[in-house]
Amino acid sequence: GKKQKTWEAIATATVELVVERGFDGVRVEDVCGRAEVGRSTFFRYFDSKEAAFVAGVHQGRLGSVVEAIRRRPEEEDALGALTNAFLEVYADWREQRELMQLEAGIRAVSVQVKVRSLGQQVAWESQLAGAIEPRLAASPRRGLHARLLAATVVSAVRAANDQWLEGGARRSPARELTAALDAVRELVDGSVLTPRRPGARTR
């Protein structure tokens, strides 16, 4: 609807301007000009340029992952669907690299952006949980299982992204993503939770 369009226009304008001018070179007034809205409209949707920037960086990606999960074959388990959905969305990593590097750089120096970014993680968790819940075994705790699995995967993906960016992001992040999500699979399968035998020395 109209509200969603306005929200998107502001978020997109903020990201475009930050890409062009750097974070410190952008004021709320500039965003209003680009998005063709008044200041009061801007503040009806976002309380700061940090909030608008982070929303803009994440808006398309989360929707794409949720859509990719819905398209996965029905026989795929929840973690398989999540893994393949992330790999599919990150296939066009070249287009996303600049934005992700930009966000990571700003996150490193702006507490506001860091906090907003963690807030986005909660949005990712709840939307992904909703998308994978039907693939989990029926149980009274199915909703909680979906939420915990989504949260674990979001943390793993975030760690993989950070590692990829630190390495210079010169090739596909598929290796880091696959390694992180394989680690989640080991955790879910319980293989890393096997207790050590009493008296066994740690390697």
PDB file of C-alpha atoms in Angstrom:
ATOM      1  CA  GLY A   1       0.000   0.000   0.000  1.00  0.00           C
ATOM      2  CA  LYS A   2       0.862   3.693   0.087  1.00  0.00           C
ATOM      3  CA  LYS A   3       2.511   3.435   3.528  1.00  0.00           C
ATOM      4  CA  GLN A   4       4.789   0.609   2.389  1.00  0.00           C
ATOM      5  CA  LYS A   5       5.740   2.593  -0.749  1.00  0.00           C
ATOM      6  CA  THR A   6       6.640   5.673   1.317  1.00  0.00           C
ATOM      7  CA  TRP A   7       8.667   3.541   3.764  1.00  0.00           C
ATOM      8  CA  GLU A   8      10.544   1.939   0.862  1.00  0.00           C
ATOM      9  CA  ALA A   9      11.138   5.274  -0.880  1.00  0.00           C
ATOM     10  CA  ILE A  10      12.737   6.756   2.253  1.00  0.00           C
ATOM     11  CA  ALA A  11      14.841   3.654   2.991  1.00  0.00           C
ATOM     12  CA  THR A  12      16.024   3.366  -0.626  1.00  0.00           C
ATOM     13  CA  ALA A  13      16.835   7.087  -0.880  1.00  0.00           C
ATOM     14  CA  THR A  14      18.921   6.898   2.302  1.00  0.00           C
ATOM     15  CA  VAL A  15      20.993   3.983   0.998  1.00  0.00           C
ATOM     16  CA  GLU A  16      21.495   5.629  -2.426  1.00  0.00           C
ATOM     17  CA  LEU A  17      22.700   8.863  -0.851  1.00  0.00           C
ATOM     18  CA  VAL A  18      25.031   7.107   1.598  1.00  0.00           C
ATOM     19  CA  VAL A  19      26.559   5.159  -1.309  1.00  0.00           C
ATOM     20  CA  GLU A  20      27.089   8.436  -3.199  1.00  0.00           C
ATOM     21  CA  ARG A  21      28.284  10.703  -0.385  1.00  0.00           C
ATOM     22  CA  GLY A  22      29.343   8.592   2.567  1.00  0.00           C
ATOM     23  CA  PHE A  23      27.360   8.325   5.782  1.00  0.00           C
ATOM     24  CA  ASP A  24      28.459  11.625   7.336  1.00  0.00           C
ATOM     25  CA  GLY A  25      27.706  13.510   4.130  1.00  0.00           C
ATOM     26  CA  VAL A  26      23.984  12.734   4.285  1.00  0.00           C
ATOM     27  CA  ARG A  27      21.407  14.682   6.307  1.00  0.00           C
ATOM     28  CA  VAL A  28      17.740  13.857   6.863  1.00  0.00           C
ATOM     29  CA  GLU A  29      16.912  16.886   4.659  1.00  0.00           C
ATOM     30  CA  ASP A  30      18.836  15.316   1.760  1.00  0.00           C
ATOM     31  CA  VAL A  31      16.887  12.076   2.129  1.00  0.00           C
ATOM     32  CA  CYS A  32      13.582  13.989   2.193  1.00  0.00           C
ATOM     33  CA  GLY A  33      14.560  15.753  -1.030  1.00  0.00           C
ATOM     34  CA  ARG A  34      15.483  12.530  -2.794  1.00  0.00           C
ATOM     35  CA  ALA A  35      12.413  10.626  -1.556  1.00  0.00           C
ATOM     36  CA  GLU A  36      10.133  13.649  -2.133  1.00  0.00           C
ATOM     37  CA  VAL A  37       8.689  13.646   1.380  1.00  0.00           C
ATOM     38  CA  GLY A  38       8.572  16.215   4.180  1.00  0.00           C
ATOM     39  CA  ARG A  39      10.576  15.988   7.403  1.00  0.00           C
ATOM     40  CA  SER A  40       7.469  15.096   9.416  1.00  0.00           C
ATOM     41  CA  THR A  41       6.784  12.194   7.039  1.00  0.00           C
ATOM     42  CA  PHE A  42      10.370  10.960   7.387  1.00  0.00           C
ATOM     43  CA  PHE A  43      10.056  10.936  11.184  1.00  0.00           C
ATOM     44  CA  ARG A  44       6.698   9.180  11.033  1.00  0.00           C
ATOM     45  CA  TYR A  45       8.537   6.166   9.580  1.00  0.00           C
ATOM     46  CA  PHE A  46      12.076   6.399  10.987  1.00  0.00           C
ATOM     47  CA  ASP A  47      13.553   8.107  14.021  1.00  0.00           C
ATOM     48  CA  SER A  48      16.974   8.707  12.438  1.00  0.00           C
ATOM     49  CA  LYS A  49      18.992   8.388   9.233  1.00  0.00           C
ATOM     50  CA  GLU A  50      20.714   5.370  10.876  1.00  0.00           C
ATOM     51  CA  ALA A  51      17.374   3.572  11.152  1.00  0.00           C
ATOM     52  CA  ALA A  52      16.468   4.372   7.536  1.00  0.00           C
ATOM     53  CA  PHE A  53      19.878   3.273   6.259  1.00  0.00           C
ATOM     54  CA  VAL A  54      19.834  -0.103   8.021  1.00  0.00           C
ATOM     55  CA  ALA A  55      16.236  -0.732   6.914  1.00  0.00           C
ATOM     56  CA  GLY A  56      17.231   0.059   3.333  1.00  0.00           C
ATOM     57  CA  VAL A  57      20.211  -2.289   3.401  1.00  0.00           C
ATOM     58  CA  HIS A  58      18.110  -5.178   4.711  1.00  0.00           C
ATOM     59  CA  GLN A  59      14.724  -4.645   3.057  1.00  0.00           C
ATOM     60  CA  GLY A  60      15.250  -6.531  -0.188  1.00  0.00           C
ATOM     61  CA  ARG A  61      17.493  -9.256   1.164  1.00  0.00           C
ATOM     62  CA  LEU A  62      15.150 -10.601   3.842  1.00  0.00           C
ATOM     63  CA  GLY A  63      12.216 -10.720   1.409  1.00  0.00           C
ATOM     64  CA  SER A  64      14.373 -12.575  -1.127  1.00  0.00           C
ATOM     65  CA  VAL A  65      15.432 -15.224   1.394  1.00  0.00           C
ATOM     66  CA  VAL A  66      11.839 -15.797   2.585  1.00  0.00           C
ATOM     67  CA  GLU A  67      10.701 -16.141  -1.054  1.00  0.00           C
ATOM     68  CA  ALA A  68      13.559 -18.555  -1.800  1.00  0.00           C
ATOM     69  CA  ILE A  69      12.536 -20.737   1.192  1.00  0.00           C
ATOM     70  CA  ARG A  70       8.953 -20.918  -0.120  1.00  0.00           C
ATOM     71  CA  ARG A  71      10.238 -22.141  -3.493  1.00  0.00           C
ATOM     72  CA  ARG A  72      12.358 -24.970  -2.042  1.00  0.00           C
ATOM     73  CA  PRO A  73      11.082 -28.570  -2.629  1.00  0.00           C
ATOM     74  CA  GLU A  74       8.650 -29.778   0.041  1.00  0.00           C
ATOM     75  CA  GLU A  75      10.775 -32.785   0.974  1.00  0.00           C
ATOM     76  CA  GLU A  76      13.710 -30.565   1.993  1.00  0.00           C
ATOM     77  CA  ASP A  77      14.052 -30.213   5.765  1.00  0.00           C
ATOM     78  CA  ALA A  78      13.928 -26.791   7.439  1.00  0.00           C
ATOM     79  CA  LEU A  79      17.697 -26.370   7.716  1.00  0.00           C
ATOM     80  CA  GLY A  80      18.275 -27.573   4.146  1.00  0.00           C
ATOM     81  CA  ALA A  81      15.700 -25.079   2.861  1.00  0.00           C
ATOM     82  CA  LEU A  82      17.300 -22.235   4.853  1.00  0.00           C
ATOM     83  CA  THR A  83      20.800 -23.160   3.678  1.00  0.00           C
ATOM     84  CA  ASN A  84      19.832 -23.370   0.008  1.00  0.00           C
ATOM     85  CA  ALA A  85      17.764 -20.187   0.203  1.00  0.00           C
ATOM     86  CA  PHE A  86      20.730 -18.210   1.592  1.00  0.00           C
ATOM     87  CA  LEU A  87      23.093 -19.679  -1.026  1.00  0.00           C
ATOM     88  CA  GLU A  88      20.622 -18.747  -3.772  1.00  0.00           C
ATOM     89  CA  VAL A  89      20.207 -15.147  -2.580  1.00  0.00           C
ATOM     90  CA  TYR A  90      23.957 -14.700  -2.134  1.00  0.00           C
ATOM     91  CA  ALA A  91      24.614 -15.978  -5.672  1.00  0.00           C
ATOM     92  CA  ASP A  92      24.486 -12.327  -6.829  1.00  0.00           C
ATOM     93  CA  TRP A  93      27.079 -11.398  -4.181  1.00  0.00           C
ATOM     94  CA  ARG A  94      28.839  -8.960  -6.513  1.00  0.00           C
ATOM     95  CA  GLU A  95      25.807  -6.661  -6.490  1.00  0.00           C
ATOM     96  CA  GLN A  96      25.484  -6.869  -2.701  1.00  0.00           C
ATOM     97  CA  ARG A  97      29.160  -6.611  -1.820  1.00  0.00           C
ATOM     98  CA  GLU A  98      29.487  -2.819  -1.892  1.00  0.00           C
ATOM     99  CA  LEU A  99      26.447  -2.326   0.354  1.00  0.00           C
ATOM    100  CA  MET A 100      27.540  -5.014   2.788  1.00  0.00           C
ATOM    101  CA  GLN A 101      31.053  -3.549   3.009  1.00  0.00           C
ATOM    102  CA  LEU A 102      29.571  -0.094   3.490  1.00  0.00           C
ATOM    103  CA  GLU A 103      27.245  -1.284   6.255  1.00  0.00           C
ATOM    104  CA  ALA A 104      30.044  -3.201   8.012  1.00  0.00           C
ATOM    105  CA  GLY A 105      32.269  -0.128   7.903  1.00  0.00           C
ATOM    106  CA  ILE A 106      29.586   2.136   9.340  1.00  0.00           C
ATOM    107  CA  ARG A 107      28.611  -0.495  11.920  1.00  0.00           C
ATOM    108  CA  ALA A 108      32.213  -0.450  13.134  1.00  0.00           C
ATOM    109  CA  VAL A 109      32.127   3.304  13.885  1.00  0.00           C
ATOM    110  CA  SER A 110      28.464   4.048  14.631  1.00  0.00           C
ATOM    111  CA  VAL A 111      26.897   2.640  17.794  1.00  0.00           C
ATOM    112  CA  GLN A 112      23.488   3.711  16.426  1.00  0.00           C
ATOM    113  CA  VAL A 113      23.944   1.621  13.273  1.00  0.00           C
ATOM    114  CA  LYS A 114      25.285  -1.339  15.268  1.00  0.00           C
ATOM    115  CA  VAL A 115      22.188  -1.282  17.497  1.00  0.00           C
ATOM    116  CA  ARG A 116      19.846  -0.934  14.486  1.00  0.00           C
ATOM    117  CA  SER A 117      21.605  -3.787  12.787  1.00  0.00           C
ATOM    118  CA  LEU A 118      21.058  -6.056  15.783  1.00  0.00           C
ATOM    119  CA  GLY A 119      17.413  -4.962  15.757  1.00  0.00           C
ATOM    120  CA  GLN A 120      17.188  -6.139  12.150  1.00  0.00           C
ATOM    121  CA  GLN A 121      18.470  -9.532  13.274  1.00  0.00           C
ATOM    122  CA  VAL A 122      15.255  -9.932  15.320  1.00  0.00           C
ATOM    123  CA  ALA A 123      13.146  -9.157  12.234  1.00  0.00           C
ATOM    124  CA  TRP A 124      15.114 -11.777  10.246  1.00  0.00           C
ATOM    125  CA  GLU A 125      14.614 -14.349  12.996  1.00  0.00           C
ATOM    126  CA  SER A 126      10.841 -13.933  13.259  1.00  0.00           C
ATOM    127  CA  GLN A 127      10.221 -13.896   9.485  1.00  0.00           C
ATOM    128  CA  LEU A 128      12.478 -16.873   8.794  1.00  0.00           C
ATOM    129  CA  ALA A 129      10.914 -18.782  11.707  1.00  0.00           C
ATOM    130  CA  GLY A 130       7.485 -18.301  10.123  1.00  0.00           C
ATOM    131  CA  ALA A 131       8.791 -19.531   6.771  1.00  0.00           C
ATOM    132  CA  ILE A 132      10.393 -22.744   8.112  1.00  0.00           C
ATOM    133  CA  GLU A 133       7.896 -23.748  10.808  1.00  0.00           C
ATOM    134  CA  PRO A 134       5.731 -25.851   8.430  1.00  0.00           C
ATOM    135  CA  ARG A 135       8.819 -27.959   7.610  1.00  0.00           C
ATOM    136  CA  LEU A 136       9.491 -28.917  11.243  1.00  0.00           C
ATOM    137  CA  ALA A 137       8.089 -31.973  13.019  1.00  0.00           C
ATOM    138  CA  ALA A 138       4.743 -31.306  14.687  1.00  0.00           C
ATOM    139  CA  SER A 139       5.189 -30.822  18.425  1.00  0.00           C
ATOM    140  CA  PRO A 140       3.903 -28.488  21.135  1.00  0.00           C
ATOM    141  CA  ARG A 141       7.230 -26.655  20.848  1.00  0.00           C
ATOM    142  CA  ARG A 142       7.283 -26.366  17.068  1.00  0.00           C
ATOM    143  CA  GLY A 143       7.014 -22.557  17.138  1.00  0.00           C
ATOM    144  CA  LEU A 144       9.899 -22.334  19.602  1.00  0.00           C
ATOM    145  CA  HIS A 145      11.969 -24.815  17.580  1.00  0.00           C
ATOM    146  CA  ALA A 146      11.422 -22.676  14.466  1.00  0.00           C
ATOM    147  CA  ARG A 147      12.455 -19.524  16.312  1.00  0.00           C
ATOM    148  CA  LEU A 148      15.594 -21.115  17.802  1.00  0.00           C
ATOM    149  CA  LEU A 149      16.679 -22.645  14.498  1.00  0.00           C
ATOM    150  CA  ALA A 150      16.125 -19.345  12.668  1.00  0.00           C
ATOM    151  CA  ALA A 151      18.086 -17.449  15.343  1.00  0.00           C
ATOM    152  CA  THR A 152      20.971 -19.917  15.136  1.00  0.00           C
ATOM    153  CA  VAL A 153      21.074 -19.704  11.342  1.00  0.00           C
ATOM    154  CA  VAL A 154      20.918 -15.876  11.365  1.00  0.00           C
ATOM    155  CA  SER A 155      23.864 -15.793  13.806  1.00  0.00           C
ATOM    156  CA  ALA A 156      25.801 -18.268  11.650  1.00  0.00           C
ATOM    157  CA  VAL A 157      25.131 -16.262   8.473  1.00  0.00           C
ATOM    158  CA  ARG A 158      26.157 -13.049  10.219  1.00  0.00           C
ATOM    159  CA  ALA A 159      29.438 -14.661  11.350  1.00  0.00           C
ATOM    160  CA  ALA A 160      30.051 -15.996   7.819  1.00  0.00           C
ATOM    161  CA  ASN A 161      29.381 -12.553   6.314  1.00  0.00           C
ATOM    162  CA  ASP A 162      31.782 -10.871   8.726  1.00  0.00           C
ATOM    163  CA  GLN A 163      34.466 -13.445   7.926  1.00  0.00           C
ATOM    164  CA  TRP A 164      33.890 -13.011   4.191  1.00  0.00           C
ATOM    165  CA  LEU A 165      34.115  -9.210   4.427  1.00  0.00           C
ATOM    166  CA  GLU A 166      37.247  -9.377   6.584  1.00  0.00           C
ATOM    167  CA  GLY A 167      38.834 -11.578   3.914  1.00  0.00           C
ATOM    168  CA  GLY A 168      38.236  -8.840   1.330  1.00  0.00           C
ATOM    169  CA  ALA A 169      35.023 -10.231  -0.242  1.00  0.00           C
ATOM    170  CA  ARG A 170      36.778 -10.879  -3.545  1.00  0.00           C
ATOM    171  CA  ARG A 171      34.965 -14.139  -4.344  1.00  0.00           C
ATOM    172  CA  SER A 172      31.629 -15.765  -3.604  1.00  0.00           C
ATOM    173  CA  PRO A 173      30.769 -16.078   0.108  1.00  0.00           C
ATOM    174  CA  ALA A 174      29.417 -19.607  -0.562  1.00  0.00           C
ATOM    175  CA  ARG A 175      32.366 -21.274   1.196  1.00  0.00           C
ATOM    176  CA  GLU A 176      31.933 -19.317   4.436  1.00  0.00           C
ATOM    177  CA  LEU A 177      28.145 -19.699   4.324  1.00  0.00           C
ATOM    178  CA  THR A 178      28.307 -23.451   3.713  1.00  0.00           C
ATOM    179  CA  ALA A 179      30.846 -23.962   6.513  1.00  0.00           C
ATOM    180  CA  ALA A 180      28.741 -21.938   8.975  1.00  0.00           C
ATOM    181  CA  LEU A 181      25.516 -23.746   8.081  1.00  0.00           C
ATOM    182  CA  ASP A 182      27.223 -27.160   8.176  1.00  0.00           C
ATOM    183  CA  ALA A 183      28.249 -26.261  11.742  1.00  0.00           C
ATOM    184  CA  VAL A 184      24.586 -25.539  12.556  1.00  0.00           C
ATOM    185  CA  ARG A 185      23.665 -28.955  11.093  1.00  0.00           C
ATOM    186  CA  GLU A 186      26.247 -30.637  13.384  1.00  0.00           C
ATOM    187  CA  LEU A 187      24.766 -28.799  16.350  1.00  0.00           C
ATOM    188  CA  VAL A 188      21.178 -29.770  15.467  1.00  0.00           C
ATOM    189  CA  ASP A 189      22.183 -33.412  14.826  1.00  0.00           C
ATOM    190  CA  GLY A 190      23.709 -33.477  18.288  1.00  0.00           C
ATOM    191  CA  SER A 191      27.093 -34.771  17.156  1.00  0.00           C
ATOM    192  CA  VAL A 192      28.952 -31.956  18.943  1.00  0.00           C
ATOM    193  CA  LEU A 193      26.977 -32.490  22.148  1.00  0.00           C
ATOM    194  CA  THR A 194      28.251 -36.019  22.788  1.00  0.00           C
ATOM    195  CA  PRO A 195      29.623 -35.962  26.340  1.00  0.00           C
ATOM    196  CA  ARG A 196      33.271 -36.803  26.812  1.00  0.00           C
ATOM    197  CA  ARG A 197      33.994 -40.072  28.585  1.00  0.00           C
ATOM    198  CA  PRO A 198      35.264 -39.564  32.148  1.00  0.00           C
ATOM    199  CA  GLY A 199      39.054 -39.506  32.138  1.00  0.00           C
ATOM    200  CA  ALA A 200      39.299 -38.917  28.373  1.00  0.00           C
ATOM    201  CA  ARG A 201      41.925 -36.352  27.501  1.00  0.00           C
ATOM    202  CA  THR A 202      40.907 -33.437  25.305  1.00  0.00           C
ATOM    203  CA  ARG A 203      42.699 -33.437  21.989  1.00  0.00           C
TER     204      ARG A 203
END
